[in-house]
CSV table of N, CA and C in Angstrom, one decimal:
chain,number,residue,atom,x,y,z
A,1,MET,N,-41.4,-6.6,7.9
A,1,MET,CA,-40.8,-5.3,8.3
A,1,MET,C,-42.0,-4.3,8.3
A,2,SER,N,-41.9,-3.4,9.3
A,2,SER,CA,-43.0,-2.5,9.5
A,2,SER,C,-43.1,-1.5,8.3
A,3,GLU,N,-44.3,-0.9,8.2
A,3,GLU,CA,-44.6,0.1,7.2
A,3,GLU,C,-43.7,1.3,7.3
A,4,GLU,N,-43.4,1.7,8.6
A,4,GLU,CA,-42.6,2.9,8.8
A,4,GLU,C,-41.2,2.6,8.3
A,5,ILE,N,-40.6,1.5,8.6
A,5,ILE,CA,-39.3,1.1,8.1
A,5,ILE,C,-39.2,1.1,6.6
A,6,GLU,N,-40.2,0.5,6.0
A,6,GLU,CA,-40.3,0.4,4.5
A,6,GLU,C,-40.3,1.9,3.9
A,7,LYS,N,-41.0,2.8,4.5
A,7,LYS,CA,-41.1,4.1,4.1
A,7,LYS,C,-39.7,4.8,4.2
A,8,LEU,N,-39.0,4.5,5.3
A,8,LEU,CA,-37.7,5.1,5.5
A,8,LEU,C,-36.7,4.6,4.5
A,9,PHE,N,-36.8,3.3,4.2
A,9,PHE,CA,-35.9,2.7,3.1
A,9,PHE,C,-36.2,3.4,1.8
A,10,ALA,N,-37.5,3.6,1.5
A,10,ALA,CA,-37.9,4.2,0.2
A,10,ALA,C,-37.4,5.6,0.1
A,11,ARG,N,-37.5,6.3,1.2
A,11,ARG,CA,-37.0,7.7,1.2
A,11,ARG,C,-35.5,7.8,1.1
A,12,MET,N,-34.8,6.9,1.9
A,12,MET,CA,-33.4,6.9,1.9
A,12,MET,C,-32.8,6.6,0.5
A,13,THR,N,-33.5,5.7,-0.2
A,13,THR,CA,-32.9,5.2,-1.5
A,13,THR,C,-33.5,6.0,-2.7
A,14,ASP,N,-34.3,6.9,-2.4
A,14,ASP,CA,-34.9,7.8,-3.5
A,14,ASP,C,-33.8,8.8,-4.0
A,15,PRO,N,-33.4,8.7,-5.2
A,15,PRO,CA,-32.3,9.7,-5.7
A,15,PRO,C,-32.8,11.1,-5.7
A,16,LYS,N,-34.1,11.4,-5.7
A,16,LYS,CA,-34.6,12.7,-5.7
A,16,LYS,C,-34.8,13.3,-4.3
A,17,GLU,N,-34.6,12.5,-3.3
A,17,GLU,CA,-34.9,12.9,-1.9
A,17,GLU,C,-33.7,13.7,-1.4
A,18,ASN,N,-34.1,15.0,-0.9
A,18,ASN,CA,-33.1,15.9,-0.4
A,18,ASN,C,-32.6,15.5,1.0
A,19,ASP,N,-33.5,14.9,1.8
A,19,ASP,CA,-33.2,14.6,3.2
A,19,ASP,C,-32.8,13.1,3.4
A,20,ALA,N,-32.3,12.5,2.4
A,20,ALA,CA,-32.0,11.0,2.4
A,20,ALA,C,-31.0,10.7,3.6
A,21,TYR,N,-30.1,11.6,3.9
A,21,TYR,CA,-29.2,11.4,5.0
A,21,TYR,C,-30.0,11.3,6.3
A,22,HIS,N,-30.9,12.2,6.5
A,22,HIS,CA,-31.8,12.2,7.7
A,22,HIS,C,-32.5,10.9,7.9
A,23,PHE,N,-33.1,10.4,6.8
A,23,PHE,CA,-33.8,9.1,6.8
A,23,PHE,C,-32.9,7.9,7.1
A,24,ALA,N,-31.7,8.0,6.6
A,24,ALA,CA,-30.7,7.0,6.8
A,24,ALA,C,-30.3,6.9,8.3
A,25,GLU,N,-30.2,8.1,8.9
A,25,GLU,CA,-29.9,8.2,10.4
A,25,GLU,C,-31.1,7.6,11.2
A,26,LYS,N,-32.3,7.9,10.8
A,26,LYS,CA,-33.5,7.4,11.5
A,26,LYS,C,-33.5,5.9,11.4
A,27,LEU,N,-33.2,5.4,10.2
A,27,LEU,CA,-33.3,4.0,10.0
A,27,LEU,C,-32.2,3.2,10.8
A,28,GLY,N,-31.0,3.8,10.9
A,28,GLY,CA,-30.0,3.2,11.8
A,28,GLY,C,-30.4,3.1,13.2
A,29,LYS,N,-31.1,4.1,13.7
A,29,LYS,CA,-31.5,4.1,15.1
A,29,LYS,C,-32.6,3.1,15.4
A,30,MET,N,-33.3,2.7,14.4
A,30,MET,CA,-34.4,1.8,14.6
A,30,MET,C,-34.1,0.4,14.1
A,31,ALA,N,-32.9,0.2,13.7
A,31,ALA,CA,-32.5,-1.1,13.1
A,31,ALA,C,-32.6,-2.3,14.0
A,32,ASP,N,-33.1,-3.4,13.4
A,32,ASP,CA,-33.1,-4.7,14.1
A,32,ASP,C,-32.3,-5.6,13.1
A,33,GLU,N,-32.2,-6.9,13.4
A,33,GLU,CA,-31.4,-7.8,12.6
A,33,GLU,C,-31.8,-7.8,11.1
A,34,GLU,N,-33.1,-7.7,10.8
A,34,GLU,CA,-33.6,-7.7,9.5
A,34,GLU,C,-33.2,-6.5,8.7
A,35,VAL,N,-33.3,-5.3,9.4
A,35,VAL,CA,-32.9,-4.0,8.8
A,35,VAL,C,-31.4,-4.0,8.5
A,36,LYS,N,-30.7,-4.5,9.5
A,36,LYS,CA,-29.2,-4.6,9.4
A,36,LYS,C,-28.8,-5.4,8.1
A,37,ASN,N,-29.5,-6.5,7.9
A,37,ASN,CA,-29.1,-7.4,6.8
A,37,ASN,C,-29.5,-6.7,5.5
A,38,ARG,N,-30.6,-6.0,5.5
A,38,ARG,CA,-31.0,-5.2,4.3
A,38,ARG,C,-30.0,-4.1,4.0
A,39,LEU,N,-29.6,-3.4,5.0
A,39,LEU,CA,-28.6,-2.3,4.9
A,39,LEU,C,-27.3,-2.8,4.4
A,40,ILE,N,-26.9,-4.0,4.9
A,40,ILE,CA,-25.6,-4.6,4.4
A,40,ILE,C,-25.7,-4.9,2.9
A,41,ASP,N,-26.9,-5.4,2.5
A,41,ASP,CA,-27.1,-5.7,1.1
A,41,ASP,C,-27.0,-4.4,0.2
A,42,LEU,N,-27.5,-3.3,0.8
A,42,LEU,CA,-27.4,-2.1,0.1
A,42,LEU,C,-26.0,-1.6,0.0
A,43,VAL,N,-25.2,-1.8,1.0
A,43,VAL,CA,-23.8,-1.4,1.0
A,43,VAL,C,-23.0,-2.2,-0.1
A,44,LYS,N,-23.4,-3.4,-0.3
A,44,LYS,CA,-22.7,-4.2,-1.3
A,44,LYS,C,-23.4,-4.1,-2.7
A,45,GLY,N,-24.4,-3.2,-2.8
A,45,GLY,CA,-25.1,-3.1,-4.0
A,45,GLY,C,-24.4,-2.2,-5.1
A,46,ASP,N,-25.1,-1.9,-6.1
A,46,ASP,CA,-24.5,-1.2,-7.3
A,46,ASP,C,-24.5,0.3,-7.3
A,47,HIS,N,-25.2,0.9,-6.3
A,47,HIS,CA,-25.3,2.3,-6.3
A,47,HIS,C,-24.5,2.9,-5.1
A,48,TRP,N,-23.4,3.6,-5.4
A,48,TRP,CA,-22.5,4.0,-4.3
A,48,TRP,C,-23.2,5.0,-3.4
A,49,GLU,N,-24.1,5.8,-3.9
A,49,GLU,CA,-24.8,6.8,-3.0
A,49,GLU,C,-25.6,6.1,-2.0
A,50,THR,N,-26.3,5.1,-2.4
A,50,THR,CA,-27.1,4.3,-1.5
A,50,THR,C,-26.2,3.5,-0.5
A,51,ALA,N,-25.1,3.0,-1.0
A,51,ALA,CA,-24.2,2.3,-0.2
A,51,ALA,C,-23.6,3.2,0.9
A,52,PHE,N,-23.3,4.5,0.5
A,52,PHE,CA,-22.8,5.5,1.5
A,52,PHE,C,-23.9,5.7,2.6
A,53,LEU,N,-25.1,5.9,2.2
A,53,LEU,CA,-26.2,6.1,3.1
A,53,LEU,C,-26.5,4.9,4.0
A,54,ALA,N,-26.4,3.7,3.4
A,54,ALA,CA,-26.6,2.5,4.2
A,54,ALA,C,-25.5,2.3,5.2
A,55,GLY,N,-24.3,2.7,4.8
A,55,GLY,CA,-23.1,2.7,5.8
A,55,GLY,C,-23.3,3.6,6.9
A,56,HIS,N,-23.9,4.8,6.6
A,56,HIS,CA,-24.2,5.8,7.6
A,56,HIS,C,-25.2,5.2,8.6
A,57,SER,N,-26.2,4.6,8.1
A,57,SER,CA,-27.2,3.9,8.9
A,57,SER,C,-26.6,2.9,9.8
A,58,LEU,N,-25.8,2.0,9.2
A,58,LEU,CA,-25.1,1.0,10.0
A,58,LEU,C,-24.3,1.5,11.1
A,59,ALA,N,-23.7,2.7,10.9
A,59,ALA,CA,-22.9,3.3,12.0
A,59,ALA,C,-23.7,3.6,13.2
A,60,LYS,N,-25.0,3.7,13.1
A,60,LYS,CA,-25.8,4.0,14.2
A,60,LYS,C,-26.3,2.8,14.9
A,61,THR,N,-25.9,1.6,14.4
A,61,THR,CA,-26.4,0.3,15.0
A,61,THR,C,-25.3,-0.3,15.9
A,62,GLN,N,-25.7,-1.4,16.5
A,62,GLN,CA,-24.8,-2.1,17.4
A,62,GLN,C,-23.9,-3.1,16.7
A,63,TRP,N,-24.0,-3.3,15.4
A,63,TRP,CA,-23.3,-4.3,14.7
A,63,TRP,C,-22.1,-3.7,14.0
A,64,ASN,N,-21.1,-3.2,14.8
A,64,ASN,CA,-19.9,-2.6,14.3
A,64,ASN,C,-19.1,-3.5,13.4
A,65,GLU,N,-18.7,-4.6,13.8
A,65,GLU,CA,-17.8,-5.5,13.1
A,65,GLU,C,-18.4,-6.0,11.8
A,66,GLU,N,-19.7,-6.5,11.9
A,66,GLU,CA,-20.3,-7.0,10.7
A,66,GLU,C,-20.5,-5.9,9.7
A,67,SER,N,-20.9,-4.7,10.1
A,67,SER,CA,-21.0,-3.6,9.2
A,67,SER,C,-19.7,-3.2,8.6
A,68,LEU,N,-18.6,-3.2,9.4
A,68,LEU,CA,-17.3,-2.9,8.8
A,68,LEU,C,-16.9,-3.9,7.8
A,69,ASP,N,-17.2,-5.2,8.0
A,69,ASP,CA,-16.8,-6.2,7.1
A,69,ASP,C,-17.5,-5.9,5.7
A,70,ALA,N,-18.7,-5.6,5.7
A,70,ALA,CA,-19.5,-5.2,4.5
A,70,ALA,C,-18.9,-4.0,3.8
A,71,ILE,N,-18.6,-3.0,4.6
A,71,ILE,CA,-18.1,-1.7,4.0
A,71,ILE,C,-16.7,-1.9,3.4
A,72,PHE,N,-15.8,-2.6,4.1
A,72,PHE,CA,-14.5,-2.9,3.5
A,72,PHE,C,-14.6,-3.8,2.3
A,73,GLU,N,-15.5,-4.7,2.3
A,73,GLU,CA,-15.8,-5.5,1.1
A,73,GLU,C,-16.2,-4.6,-0.1
A,74,ALA,N,-17.1,-3.7,0.2
A,74,ALA,CA,-17.5,-2.8,-0.9
A,74,ALA,C,-16.3,-1.9,-1.3
A,75,ILE,N,-15.5,-1.4,-0.4
A,75,ILE,CA,-14.4,-0.6,-0.7
A,75,ILE,C,-13.4,-1.3,-1.7
A,76,PHE,N,-13.2,-2.6,-1.4
A,76,PHE,CA,-12.2,-3.4,-2.2
A,76,PHE,C,-12.8,-4.0,-3.4
A,77,ASP,N,-14.1,-3.9,-3.6
A,77,ASP,CA,-14.7,-4.4,-4.8
A,77,ASP,C,-14.3,-3.5,-6.0
A,78,ARG,N,-13.8,-4.2,-7.0
A,78,ARG,CA,-13.3,-3.5,-8.2
A,78,ARG,C,-14.3,-2.5,-8.9
A,79,LYS,N,-15.6,-2.9,-8.8
A,79,LYS,CA,-16.6,-2.0,-9.4
A,79,LYS,C,-16.7,-0.7,-8.7
A,80,ASN,N,-16.2,-0.6,-7.5
A,80,ASN,CA,-16.2,0.7,-6.7
A,80,ASN,C,-14.9,1.4,-6.7
A,81,LYS,N,-14.0,1.0,-7.5
A,81,LYS,CA,-12.7,1.7,-7.5
A,81,LYS,C,-12.7,3.2,-7.6
A,82,SER,N,-13.6,3.7,-8.5
A,82,SER,CA,-13.7,5.1,-8.7
A,82,SER,C,-14.4,5.9,-7.6
A,83,VAL,N,-15.1,5.2,-6.7
A,83,VAL,CA,-15.9,5.8,-5.6
A,83,VAL,C,-15.4,5.3,-4.2
A,84,GLN,N,-14.2,4.7,-4.2
A,84,GLN,CA,-13.7,4.3,-2.9
A,84,GLN,C,-13.6,5.3,-1.8
A,85,GLY,N,-13.2,6.5,-2.2
A,85,GLY,CA,-13.1,7.6,-1.3
A,85,GLY,C,-14.4,7.9,-0.6
A,86,GLU,N,-15.5,7.9,-1.3
A,86,GLU,CA,-16.8,8.2,-0.7
A,86,GLU,C,-17.1,7.1,0.3
A,87,LEU,N,-16.8,5.9,0.0
A,87,LEU,CA,-17.1,4.8,0.9
A,87,LEU,C,-16.2,4.8,2.2
A,88,VAL,N,-14.9,5.3,2.0
A,88,VAL,CA,-14.0,5.4,3.1
A,88,VAL,C,-14.5,6.5,4.1
A,89,GLN,N,-15.2,7.5,3.5
A,89,GLN,CA,-15.7,8.6,4.4
A,89,GLN,C,-16.6,8.0,5.5
A,90,VAL,N,-17.4,7.0,5.2
A,90,VAL,CA,-18.3,6.4,6.1
A,90,VAL,C,-17.5,5.8,7.3
A,91,LEU,N,-16.3,5.3,7.1
A,91,LEU,CA,-15.6,4.7,8.2
A,91,LEU,C,-15.3,5.6,9.4
A,92,GLU,N,-15.3,6.9,9.1
A,92,GLU,CA,-15.1,7.9,10.2
A,92,GLU,C,-16.1,7.7,11.3
A,93,GLU,N,-17.3,7.2,11.0
A,93,GLU,CA,-18.3,7.1,12.0
A,93,GLU,C,-18.3,5.8,12.9
A,94,PHE,N,-17.3,4.9,12.6
A,94,PHE,CA,-17.2,3.6,13.2
A,94,PHE,C,-16.0,3.5,14.2
A,95,ASP,N,-16.1,2.5,15.1
A,95,ASP,CA,-14.9,2.2,15.9
A,95,ASP,C,-14.0,1.4,15.1
A,96,LEU,N,-12.9,1.9,14.8
A,96,LEU,CA,-11.9,1.3,13.9
A,96,LEU,C,-10.7,0.7,14.6
A,97,SER,N,-10.8,0.6,15.9
A,97,SER,CA,-9.6,0.2,16.7
A,97,SER,C,-9.1,-1.2,16.4
A,98,GLU,N,-9.9,-2.0,15.8
A,98,GLU,CA,-9.5,-3.4,15.5
A,98,GLU,C,-9.2,-3.5,14.0
A,99,ARG,N,-9.2,-2.4,13.2
A,99,ARG,CA,-9.1,-2.5,11.8
A,99,ARG,C,-7.9,-1.8,11.2
A,100,PHE,N,-6.8,-1.9,11.9
A,100,PHE,CA,-5.5,-1.3,11.4
A,100,PHE,C,-5.2,-1.9,10.0
A,101,VAL,N,-5.2,-3.2,9.9
A,101,VAL,CA,-4.7,-3.9,8.7
A,101,VAL,C,-5.6,-3.5,7.5
A,102,ASP,N,-6.9,-3.5,7.7
A,102,ASP,CA,-7.9,-3.1,6.6
A,102,ASP,C,-7.6,-1.7,6.2
A,103,LEU,N,-7.4,-0.8,7.1
A,103,LEU,CA,-7.1,0.6,6.8
A,103,LEU,C,-5.8,0.8,6.0
A,104,LEU,N,-4.8,0.0,6.5
A,104,LEU,CA,-3.5,0.0,5.8
A,104,LEU,C,-3.7,-0.5,4.3
A,105,LYS,N,-4.5,-1.5,4.1
A,105,LYS,CA,-4.7,-2.0,2.8
A,105,LYS,C,-5.4,-0.9,1.9
A,106,VAL,N,-6.3,-0.1,2.5
A,106,VAL,CA,-7.0,1.0,1.8
A,106,VAL,C,-5.9,2.0,1.4
A,107,TYR,N,-5.1,2.3,2.4
A,107,TYR,CA,-4.0,3.3,2.2
A,107,TYR,C,-3.1,2.9,1.0
A,108,LEU,N,-2.7,1.6,1.0
A,108,LEU,CA,-1.8,1.1,0.0
A,108,LEU,C,-2.4,0.9,-1.3
A,109,PHE,N,-3.6,0.4,-1.4
A,109,PHE,CA,-4.2,0.0,-2.7
A,109,PHE,C,-5.4,0.8,-3.1
A,110,GLY,N,-5.8,1.7,-2.4
A,110,GLY,CA,-7.0,2.5,-2.7
A,110,GLY,C,-6.6,3.6,-3.7
A,111,ASN,N,-7.7,4.2,-4.3
A,111,ASN,CA,-7.4,5.4,-5.2
A,111,ASN,C,-6.9,6.6,-4.4
A,112,PHE,N,-6.7,7.7,-5.0
A,112,PHE,CA,-6.0,8.8,-4.3
A,112,PHE,C,-6.8,9.3,-3.1
A,113,LYS,N,-8.1,9.5,-3.3
A,113,LYS,CA,-9.0,10.0,-2.2
A,113,LYS,C,-9.1,9.0,-1.1
A,114,ALA,N,-9.3,7.7,-1.4
A,114,ALA,CA,-9.4,6.7,-0.4
A,114,ALA,C,-8.1,6.6,0.4
A,115,SER,N,-7.0,6.6,-0.3
A,115,SER,CA,-5.7,6.5,0.3
A,115,SER,C,-5.4,7.7,1.2
A,116,THR,N,-5.8,8.9,0.8
A,116,THR,CA,-5.6,10.1,1.6
A,116,THR,C,-6.5,10.0,2.9
A,117,LEU,N,-7.7,9.6,2.7
A,117,LEU,CA,-8.6,9.5,3.9
A,117,LEU,C,-8.2,8.4,4.8
A,118,ALA,N,-7.7,7.3,4.3
A,118,ALA,CA,-7.2,6.2,5.1
A,118,ALA,C,-6.0,6.6,5.9
A,119,LYS,N,-5.1,7.4,5.3
A,119,LYS,CA,-3.9,7.9,6.0
A,119,LYS,C,-4.3,8.7,7.2
A,120,ASP,N,-5.3,9.6,7.0
A,120,ASP,CA,-5.8,10.4,8.1
A,120,ASP,C,-6.3,9.6,9.2
A,121,LEU,N,-7.1,8.5,8.9
A,121,LEU,CA,-7.6,7.6,9.9
A,121,LEU,C,-6.5,6.9,10.6
A,122,LEU,N,-5.5,6.4,9.8
A,122,LEU,CA,-4.3,5.7,10.4
A,122,LEU,C,-3.6,6.6,11.4
A,123,ASP,N,-3.6,7.9,11.1
A,123,ASP,CA,-2.9,8.9,12.0
A,123,ASP,C,-3.7,9.2,13.2
A,124,SER,N,-5.0,9.1,13.1
A,124,SER,CA,-5.9,9.7,14.2
A,124,SER,C,-6.5,8.6,15.1
A,125,VAL,N,-6.7,7.4,14.6
A,125,VAL,CA,-7.3,6.3,15.4
A,125,VAL,C,-6.3,5.6,16.3
A,126,GLU,N,-6.7,5.3,17.5
A,126,GLU,CA,-5.9,4.5,18.4
A,126,GLU,C,-6.2,3.1,18.2
A,127,PHE,N,-5.3,2.3,17.7
A,127,PHE,CA,-5.5,0.9,17.3
A,127,PHE,C,-5.1,-0.1,18.4
A,128,ASP,N,-5.8,-1.2,18.4
A,128,ASP,CA,-5.3,-2.3,19.3
A,128,ASP,C,-4.4,-3.2,18.5
A,129,ILE,N,-3.1,-3.0,18.8
A,129,ILE,CA,-2.0,-3.7,18.0
A,129,ILE,C,-1.5,-4.9,18.7
A,130,THR,N,-1.4,-6.0,18.0
A,130,THR,CA,-0.9,-7.2,18.5
A,130,THR,C,0.3,-7.7,17.6
A,131,PRO,N,1.1,-8.6,18.0
A,131,PRO,CA,2.1,-9.1,17.1
A,131,PRO,C,1.5,-9.7,15.8
A,132,ARG,N,0.3,-10.3,15.9
A,132,ARG,CA,-0.3,-10.8,14.7
A,132,ARG,C,-0.7,-9.7,13.7
A,133,THR,N,-1.2,-8.6,14.3
A,133,THR,CA,-1.6,-7.4,13.5
A,133,THR,C,-0.3,-6.9,12.7
A,134,ILE,N,0.8,-6.9,13.4
A,134,ILE,CA,2.0,-6.4,12.7
A,134,ILE,C,2.4,-7.4,11.6
A,135,ARG,N,2.3,-8.7,11.9
A,135,ARG,CA,2.7,-9.7,10.8
A,135,ARG,C,1.8,-9.5,9.6
A,136,LYS,N,0.5,-9.3,9.8
A,136,LYS,CA,-0.5,-9.1,8.7
A,136,LYS,C,-0.2,-7.8,8.0
A,137,ALA,N,0.1,-6.8,8.7
A,137,ALA,CA,0.4,-5.5,8.1
A,137,ALA,C,1.7,-5.6,7.2
A,138,GLU,N,2.7,-6.3,7.7
A,138,GLU,CA,3.9,-6.5,7.0
A,138,GLU,C,3.7,-7.3,5.7
A,139,LYS,N,2.8,-8.3,5.8
A,139,LYS,CA,2.5,-9.1,4.6
A,139,LYS,C,1.9,-8.2,3.5
A,140,HIS,N,1.0,-7.4,3.9
A,140,HIS,CA,0.4,-6.5,2.9
A,140,HIS,C,1.4,-5.4,2.4
A,141,TRP,N,2.2,-5.0,3.3
A,141,TRP,CA,3.3,-4.0,2.9
A,141,TRP,C,4.2,-4.7,1.9
A,142,ASN,N,4.6,-5.9,2.1
A,142,ASN,CA,5.5,-6.6,1.2
A,142,ASN,C,4.8,-6.9,-0.1
A,143,HIS,N,3.6,-7.2,-0.1
A,143,HIS,CA,2.8,-7.4,-1.3
A,143,HIS,C,2.8,-6.1,-2.1
A,144,TYR,N,2.6,-5.0,-1.4
A,144,TYR,CA,2.6,-3.7,-2.1
A,144,TYR,C,3.9,-3.4,-2.7
A,145,LEU,N,5.0,-3.6,-2.0
A,145,LEU,CA,6.4,-3.3,-2.5
A,145,LEU,C,6.7,-4.1,-3.8
A,146,HIS,N,6.1,-5.3,-3.9
A,146,HIS,CA,6.4,-6.1,-5.1
A,146,HIS,C,5.4,-5.9,-6.2
A,147,ASN,N,4.3,-5.2,-5.9
A,147,ASN,CA,3.2,-5.0,-6.8
A,147,ASN,C,2.6,-3.6,-6.7
A,148,PRO,N,3.4,-2.5,-6.8
A,148,PRO,CA,2.9,-1.2,-6.6
A,148,PRO,C,2.0,-0.8,-7.9
A,149,GLU,N,0.9,-0.3,-7.6
A,149,GLU,CA,0.0,0.2,-8.7
A,149,GLU,C,0.5,1.4,-9.3
A,150,ASP,N,1.3,2.2,-8.5
A,150,ASP,CA,1.8,3.5,-9.0
A,150,ASP,C,3.2,3.7,-8.5
A,151,GLU,N,4.1,3.6,-9.4
A,151,GLU,CA,5.5,3.7,-9.0
A,151,GLU,C,5.9,5.0,-8.3
A,152,GLY,N,5.2,6.1,-8.7
A,152,GLY,CA,5.4,7.4,-8.1
A,152,GLY,C,5.0,7.5,-6.6
A,153,SER,N,4.0,6.8,-6.2
A,153,SER,CA,3.6,6.9,-4.8
A,153,SER,C,4.4,5.9,-3.9
A,154,LEU,N,5.1,5.0,-4.5
A,154,LEU,CA,5.9,4.0,-3.8
A,154,LEU,C,6.9,4.7,-2.8
A,155,ALA,N,7.6,5.7,-3.2
A,155,ALA,CA,8.6,6.4,-2.4
A,155,ALA,C,7.9,7.1,-1.2
A,156,ILE,N,6.7,7.7,-1.5
A,156,ILE,CA,6.0,8.5,-0.5
A,156,ILE,C,5.5,7.5,0.6
A,157,LYS,N,4.9,6.4,0.1
A,157,LYS,CA,4.3,5.4,1.0
A,157,LYS,C,5.4,4.7,1.8
A,158,LYS,N,6.5,4.5,1.2
A,158,LYS,CA,7.7,3.9,1.9
A,158,LYS,C,8.1,4.8,3.1
A,159,LEU,N,8.1,6.1,2.9
A,159,LEU,CA,8.4,7.1,4.0
A,159,LEU,C,7.4,7.1,5.1
A,160,GLU,N,6.2,6.7,4.8
A,160,GLU,CA,5.1,6.7,5.8
A,160,GLU,C,5.0,5.4,6.5
A,161,VAL,N,5.0,4.3,5.7
A,161,VAL,CA,4.7,3.0,6.3
A,161,VAL,C,5.9,2.3,7.0
A,162,GLU,N,7.1,2.4,6.5
A,162,GLU,CA,8.2,1.7,7.2
A,162,GLU,C,8.4,2.3,8.6
A,163,PRO,N,8.4,3.6,8.8
A,163,PRO,CA,8.6,4.0,10.2
A,163,PRO,C,7.4,3.6,11.1
A,164,MET,N,6.2,3.6,10.5
A,164,MET,CA,5.0,3.1,11.3
A,164,MET,C,5.2,1.7,11.7
A,165,LEU,N,5.6,0.8,10.8
A,165,LEU,CA,5.8,-0.6,11.1
A,165,LEU,C,6.9,-0.8,12.1
A,166,GLN,N,8.0,0.0,11.9
A,166,GLN,CA,9.1,-0.1,12.9
A,166,GLN,C,8.7,0.3,14.3
A,167,GLU,N,8.0,1.3,14.4
A,167,GLU,CA,7.5,1.8,15.7
A,167,GLU,C,6.6,0.7,16.4
A,168,MET,N,5.8,0.1,15.6
A,168,MET,CA,4.9,-1.0,16.2
A,168,MET,C,5.8,-2.2,16.6
A,169,ARG,N,6.8,-2.6,15.8
A,169,ARG,CA,7.7,-3.7,16.2
A,169,ARG,C,8.4,-3.4,17.5
A,170,GLU,N,8.8,-2.1,17.6
A,170,GLU,CA,9.5,-1.8,18.9
A,170,GLU,C,8.6,-1.9,20.1
A,171,LEU,N,7.3,-1.7,19.9
A,171,LEU,CA,6.4,-1.9,21.1
A,171,LEU,C,6.5,-3.3,21.7
A,172,PHE,N,6.8,-4.3,20.9
A,172,PHE,CA,6.8,-5.7,21.3
A,172,PHE,C,8.2,-6.2,21.6
A,173,ASN,N,9.3,-5.4,21.4
A,173,ASN,CA,10.6,-5.9,21.6
A,173,ASN,C,11.0,-5.6,23.1
């Protein structure tokens, strides 16, 4: 890896760096396969601030699906439960048209901030919906109905999700 890229990584991951976001952006624009793999490792790492910046860098690369896999893995990792919302914010920078089911899972099972941000994305992104997507979404919805983490939010989510799933079913009838 070049010396310039190493310096960008050092500046981006330095907790005292005020312009870390700027260095993350630069790194994303210069990313090759090796840089992408290192950024993905940072997304899956133990520091949520670095994971957020690495996700921002990945958004600037050509590896949308592979990056999203790593970010969603980090979002669903139990160790990140308290910072899920911060990680979900990174998703706004990606093409999420193929990720309806993943966003629905965040909406259903994420903490309050993550769930709220996921709902906004569900409402604003135009998704590529297939019958398989609907079946997978219904599977997660049924799992949530039988295992709600918060009984109070069940009624609210029911009002949101059931009409959404019904509307999608009607597209294919």
